[in-house]
Short mmCIF file of C-alpha atoms and ligand atoms in Angstrom, two decimals:
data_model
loop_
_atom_site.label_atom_id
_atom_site.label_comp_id
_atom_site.label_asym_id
_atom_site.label_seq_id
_atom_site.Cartn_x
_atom_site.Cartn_y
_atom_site.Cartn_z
CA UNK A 1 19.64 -27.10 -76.01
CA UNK A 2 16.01 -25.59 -76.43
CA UNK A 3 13.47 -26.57 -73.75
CA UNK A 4 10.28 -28.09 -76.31
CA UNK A 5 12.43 -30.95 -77.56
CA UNK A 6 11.18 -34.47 -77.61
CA UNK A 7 13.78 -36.74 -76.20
CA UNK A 8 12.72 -40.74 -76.00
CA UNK A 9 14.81 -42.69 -73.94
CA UNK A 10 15.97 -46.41 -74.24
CA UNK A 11 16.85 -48.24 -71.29
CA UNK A 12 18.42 -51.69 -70.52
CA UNK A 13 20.90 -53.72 -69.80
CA UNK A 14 22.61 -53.91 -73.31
CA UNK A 15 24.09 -57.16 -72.64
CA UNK A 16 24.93 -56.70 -75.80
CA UNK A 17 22.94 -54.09 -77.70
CA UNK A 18 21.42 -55.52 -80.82
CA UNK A 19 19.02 -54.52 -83.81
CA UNK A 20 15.98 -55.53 -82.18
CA UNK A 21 16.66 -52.50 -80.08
CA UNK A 22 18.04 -50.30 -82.36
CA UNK A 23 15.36 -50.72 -85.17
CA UNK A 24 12.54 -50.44 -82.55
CA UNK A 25 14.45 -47.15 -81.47
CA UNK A 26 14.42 -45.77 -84.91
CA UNK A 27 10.46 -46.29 -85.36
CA UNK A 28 9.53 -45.04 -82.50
CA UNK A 29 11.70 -41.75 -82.87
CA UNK A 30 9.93 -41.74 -86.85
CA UNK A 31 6.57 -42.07 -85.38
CA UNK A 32 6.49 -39.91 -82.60
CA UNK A 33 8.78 -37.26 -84.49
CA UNK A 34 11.01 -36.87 -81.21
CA UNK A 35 14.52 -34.89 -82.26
CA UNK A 36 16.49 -37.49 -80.84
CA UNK A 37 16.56 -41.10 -78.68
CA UNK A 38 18.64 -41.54 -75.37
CA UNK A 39 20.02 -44.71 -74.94
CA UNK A 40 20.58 -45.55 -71.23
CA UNK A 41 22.51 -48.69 -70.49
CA UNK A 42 21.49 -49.60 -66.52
CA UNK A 43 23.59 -50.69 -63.64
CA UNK A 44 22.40 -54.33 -62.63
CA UNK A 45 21.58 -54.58 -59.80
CA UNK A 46 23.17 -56.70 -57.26
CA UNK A 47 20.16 -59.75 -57.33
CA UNK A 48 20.50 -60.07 -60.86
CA UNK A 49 24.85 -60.38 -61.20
CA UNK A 50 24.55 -64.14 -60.98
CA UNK A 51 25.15 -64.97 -64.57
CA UNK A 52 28.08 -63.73 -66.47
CA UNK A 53 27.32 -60.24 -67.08
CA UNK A 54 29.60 -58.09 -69.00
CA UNK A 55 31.19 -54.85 -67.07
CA UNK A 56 29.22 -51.59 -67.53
CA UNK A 57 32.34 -50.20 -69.41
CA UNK A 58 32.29 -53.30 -71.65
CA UNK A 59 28.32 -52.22 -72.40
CA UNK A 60 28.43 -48.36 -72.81
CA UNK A 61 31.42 -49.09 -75.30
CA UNK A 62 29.29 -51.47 -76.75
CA UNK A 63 25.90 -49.09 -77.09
CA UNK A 64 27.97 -46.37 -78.38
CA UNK A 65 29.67 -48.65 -81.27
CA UNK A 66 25.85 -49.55 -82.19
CA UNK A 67 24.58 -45.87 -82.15
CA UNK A 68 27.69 -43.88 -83.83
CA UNK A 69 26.31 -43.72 -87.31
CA UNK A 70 22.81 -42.10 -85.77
CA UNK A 71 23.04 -38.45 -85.95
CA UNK A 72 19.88 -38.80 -83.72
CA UNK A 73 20.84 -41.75 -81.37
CA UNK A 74 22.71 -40.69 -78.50
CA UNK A 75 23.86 -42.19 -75.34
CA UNK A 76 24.32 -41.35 -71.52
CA UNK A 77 26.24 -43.25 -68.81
CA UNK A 78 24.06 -42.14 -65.75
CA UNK A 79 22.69 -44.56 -64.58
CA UNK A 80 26.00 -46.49 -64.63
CA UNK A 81 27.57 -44.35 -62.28
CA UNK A 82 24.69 -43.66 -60.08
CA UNK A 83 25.07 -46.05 -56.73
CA UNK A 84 22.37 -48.21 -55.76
CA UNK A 85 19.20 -49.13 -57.25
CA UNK A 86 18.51 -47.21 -60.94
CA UNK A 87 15.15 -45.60 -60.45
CA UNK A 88 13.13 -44.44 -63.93
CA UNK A 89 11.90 -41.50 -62.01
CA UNK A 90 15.39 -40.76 -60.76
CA UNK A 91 16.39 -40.92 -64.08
CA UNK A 92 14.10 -38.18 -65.50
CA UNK A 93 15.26 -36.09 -62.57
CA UNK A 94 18.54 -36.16 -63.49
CA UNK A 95 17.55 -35.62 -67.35
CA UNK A 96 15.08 -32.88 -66.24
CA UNK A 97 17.30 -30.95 -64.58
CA UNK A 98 19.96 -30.81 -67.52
CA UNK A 99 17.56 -29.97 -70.01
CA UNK A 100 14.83 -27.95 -68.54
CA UNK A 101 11.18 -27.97 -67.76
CA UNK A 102 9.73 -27.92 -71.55
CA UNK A 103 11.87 -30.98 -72.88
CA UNK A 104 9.33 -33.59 -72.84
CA UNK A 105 10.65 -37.28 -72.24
CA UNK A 106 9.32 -40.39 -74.08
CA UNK A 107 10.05 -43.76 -72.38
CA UNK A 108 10.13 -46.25 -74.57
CA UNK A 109 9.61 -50.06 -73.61
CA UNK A 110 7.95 -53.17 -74.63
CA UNK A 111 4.20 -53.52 -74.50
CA UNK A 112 4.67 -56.03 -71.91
CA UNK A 113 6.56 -53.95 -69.66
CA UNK A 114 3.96 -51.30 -70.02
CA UNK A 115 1.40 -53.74 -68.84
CA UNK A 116 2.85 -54.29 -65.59
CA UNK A 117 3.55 -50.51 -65.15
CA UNK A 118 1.43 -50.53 -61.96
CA UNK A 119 4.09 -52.42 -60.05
CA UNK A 120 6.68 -49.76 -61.06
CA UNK A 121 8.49 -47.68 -58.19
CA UNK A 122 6.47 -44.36 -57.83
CA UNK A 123 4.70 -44.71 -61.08
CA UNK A 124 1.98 -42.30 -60.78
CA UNK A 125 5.03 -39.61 -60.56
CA UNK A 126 6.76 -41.00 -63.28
CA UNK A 127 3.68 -40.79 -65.45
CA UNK A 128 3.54 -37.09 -64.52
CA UNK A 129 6.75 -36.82 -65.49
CA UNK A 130 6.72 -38.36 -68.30
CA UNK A 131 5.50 -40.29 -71.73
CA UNK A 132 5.32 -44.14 -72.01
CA UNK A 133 6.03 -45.73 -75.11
CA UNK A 134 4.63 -49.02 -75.51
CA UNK A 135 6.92 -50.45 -79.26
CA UNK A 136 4.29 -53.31 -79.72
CA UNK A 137 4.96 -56.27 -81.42
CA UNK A 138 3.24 -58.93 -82.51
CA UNK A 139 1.37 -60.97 -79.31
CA UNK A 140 1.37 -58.56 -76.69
CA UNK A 141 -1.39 -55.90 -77.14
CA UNK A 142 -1.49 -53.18 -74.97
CA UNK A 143 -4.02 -53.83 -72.20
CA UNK A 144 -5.67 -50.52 -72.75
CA UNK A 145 -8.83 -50.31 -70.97
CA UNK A 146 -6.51 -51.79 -67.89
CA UNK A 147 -4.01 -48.76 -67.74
CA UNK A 148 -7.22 -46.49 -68.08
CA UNK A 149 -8.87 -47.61 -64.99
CA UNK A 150 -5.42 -47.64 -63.05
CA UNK A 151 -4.47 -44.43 -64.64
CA UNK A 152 -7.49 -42.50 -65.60
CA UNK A 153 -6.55 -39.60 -68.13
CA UNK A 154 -3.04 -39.31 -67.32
CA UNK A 155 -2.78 -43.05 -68.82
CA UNK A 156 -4.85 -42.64 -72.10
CA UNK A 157 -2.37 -39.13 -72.40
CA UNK A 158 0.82 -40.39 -71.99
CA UNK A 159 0.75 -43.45 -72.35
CA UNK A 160 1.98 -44.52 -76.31
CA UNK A 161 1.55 -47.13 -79.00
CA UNK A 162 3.95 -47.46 -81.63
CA UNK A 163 3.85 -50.59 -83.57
CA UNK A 164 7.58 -51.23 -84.61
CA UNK A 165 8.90 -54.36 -86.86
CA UNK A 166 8.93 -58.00 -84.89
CA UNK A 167 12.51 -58.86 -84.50
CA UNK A 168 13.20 -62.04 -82.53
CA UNK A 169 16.78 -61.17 -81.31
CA UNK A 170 17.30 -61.04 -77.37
CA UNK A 171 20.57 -60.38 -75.50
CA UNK A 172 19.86 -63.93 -73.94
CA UNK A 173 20.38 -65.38 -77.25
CA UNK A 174 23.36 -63.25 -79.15
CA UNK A 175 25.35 -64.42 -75.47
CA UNK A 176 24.50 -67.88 -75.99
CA UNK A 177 25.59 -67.90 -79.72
CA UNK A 178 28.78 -66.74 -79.45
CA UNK A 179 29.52 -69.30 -76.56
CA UNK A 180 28.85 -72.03 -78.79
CA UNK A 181 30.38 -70.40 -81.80
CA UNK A 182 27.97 -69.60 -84.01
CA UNK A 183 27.41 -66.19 -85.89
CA UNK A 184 25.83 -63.05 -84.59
CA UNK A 185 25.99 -61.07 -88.36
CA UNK A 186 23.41 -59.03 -88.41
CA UNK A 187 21.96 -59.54 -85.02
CA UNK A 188 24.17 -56.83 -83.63
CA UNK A 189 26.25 -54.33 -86.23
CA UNK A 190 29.32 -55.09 -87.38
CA UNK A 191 31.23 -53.07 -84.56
CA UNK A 192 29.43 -54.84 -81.95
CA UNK A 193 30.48 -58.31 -83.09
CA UNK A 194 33.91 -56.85 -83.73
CA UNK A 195 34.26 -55.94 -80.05
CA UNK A 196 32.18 -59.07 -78.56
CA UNK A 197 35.12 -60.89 -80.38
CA UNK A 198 38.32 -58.72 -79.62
CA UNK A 199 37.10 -58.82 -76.19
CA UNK A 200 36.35 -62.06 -75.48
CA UNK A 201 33.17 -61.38 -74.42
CA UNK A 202 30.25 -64.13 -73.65
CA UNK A 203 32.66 -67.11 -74.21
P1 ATP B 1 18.13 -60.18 -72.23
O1 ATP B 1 17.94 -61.30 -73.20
O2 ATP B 1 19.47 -60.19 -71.55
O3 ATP B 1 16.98 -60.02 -71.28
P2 ATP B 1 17.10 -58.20 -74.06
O4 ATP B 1 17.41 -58.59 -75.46
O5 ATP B 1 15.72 -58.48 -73.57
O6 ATP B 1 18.19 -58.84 -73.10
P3 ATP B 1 17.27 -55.73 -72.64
O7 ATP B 1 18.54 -54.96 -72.48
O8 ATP B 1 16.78 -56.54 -71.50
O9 ATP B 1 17.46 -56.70 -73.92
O10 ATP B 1 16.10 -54.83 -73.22
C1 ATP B 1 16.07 -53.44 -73.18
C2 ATP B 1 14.79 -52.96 -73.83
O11 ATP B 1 14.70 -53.40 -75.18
C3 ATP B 1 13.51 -53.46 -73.16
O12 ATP B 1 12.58 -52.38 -73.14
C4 ATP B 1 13.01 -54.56 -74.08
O13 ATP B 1 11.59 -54.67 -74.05
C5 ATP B 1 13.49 -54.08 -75.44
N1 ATP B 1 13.77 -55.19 -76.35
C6 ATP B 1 14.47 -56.31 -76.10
N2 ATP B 1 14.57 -57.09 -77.19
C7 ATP B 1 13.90 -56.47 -78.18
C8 ATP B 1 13.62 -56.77 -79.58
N3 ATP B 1 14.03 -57.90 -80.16
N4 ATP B 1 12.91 -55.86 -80.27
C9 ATP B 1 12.47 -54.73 -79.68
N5 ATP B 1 12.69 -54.37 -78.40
C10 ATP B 1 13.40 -55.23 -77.65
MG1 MG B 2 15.13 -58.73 -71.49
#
């Protein structure tokens, strides 16, 4: 691959993947023009195993059922098979180093996320190294003049707006819906239900 490509990357746990993630994937890769999004399902880390979470294999099938039919979607199992904690700026390391110094990565996360950036590991470095993506729905504005006077111009330069489409779907909720039997059609696609079911998965 060429170096000046635009790459934004999706992170989470994917527990499942479901359109609120995938549509606010697609706007921000039509807004921002980047040639392609990077969907990164993350290793949970041990604090967080508590509930009943389903195996990283379970979720990388999952994300790549969702993403197929995107010529631009892709995804990468990284972070899964990294050990210990899942670092953002590790991450882009890793990415960096496969694609070359002119690729140019765009994180993409919820406004609110964004807001708390200053208690992110190393976040100064990570801004260096790359673009934040702020998909901003409806009730969380981006605290602006905040970020500036943590961040000063590397903040106002790459740190993004996109406003995507409100979708009120959450992981949380898609689990809890199939444990009490009620449909998930058209919160996740077709493919992702299909699997949820032959799996077993969330019940
Ligand atoms: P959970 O309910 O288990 O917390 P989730 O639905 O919030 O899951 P995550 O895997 O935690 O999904 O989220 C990954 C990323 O997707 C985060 O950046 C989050 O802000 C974003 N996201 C989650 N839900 C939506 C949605 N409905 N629309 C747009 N973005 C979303
Ligand atoms: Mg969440």
């Amino acid at each position: 691959m060429k170096g000046e490509e635009r790459i934004g990357i999706m992170g989470g746990t994917f527990d499942p993947i479901h359109t609120g993630h995938l549509l606010t994937a697609e706007a921000v890769r039509d807004a921002l023009r980047l040639d392609e999004i990077l969907f990164i399902p993350a290793a949970i880390p041990p604090h967080k195993q508590g509930r009943d979470i389903a195996s990283p294999e379970h979720r990388l099938h999952m994300t790549i059922l969702a993403t197929a039919s995107n010529p631009h979607f892709r995804v990468s199992d990284i972070e899964l098979h990294r050990q210990g904690p899942s670092y953002t700026v590790d991450t882009i390391d890793v990415l960096r180093a496969k694609r070359g110094g002119g690729t140019q990565f765009y994180f993409i996360t919820g406004a609110d996320a964004i807001n708390d950036l200053a208690t992110w590991h190393e976040v100064r470095t990570l801004l260096q190294k790359c673009h934040f993506v702020a998909a901003t729905r409806q009730g969380t504005p981006l605290a602006r003049s905040e970020l500036a006077r943590e961040f000063g111009a590397l903040g106002h330069e790459h740190i993004h707006e996109v406003p995507t489409p409100e979708l009120e779907i959450s992981s949380t909720e898609i689990r809890q819906r199939v444990q009490e039997g009620l449909s998930i059609r058209y919160m996740v696609p077709d493919a992702v239900a299909d699997y949820i079911y032959k799996e077993g998965l969330y019940r």
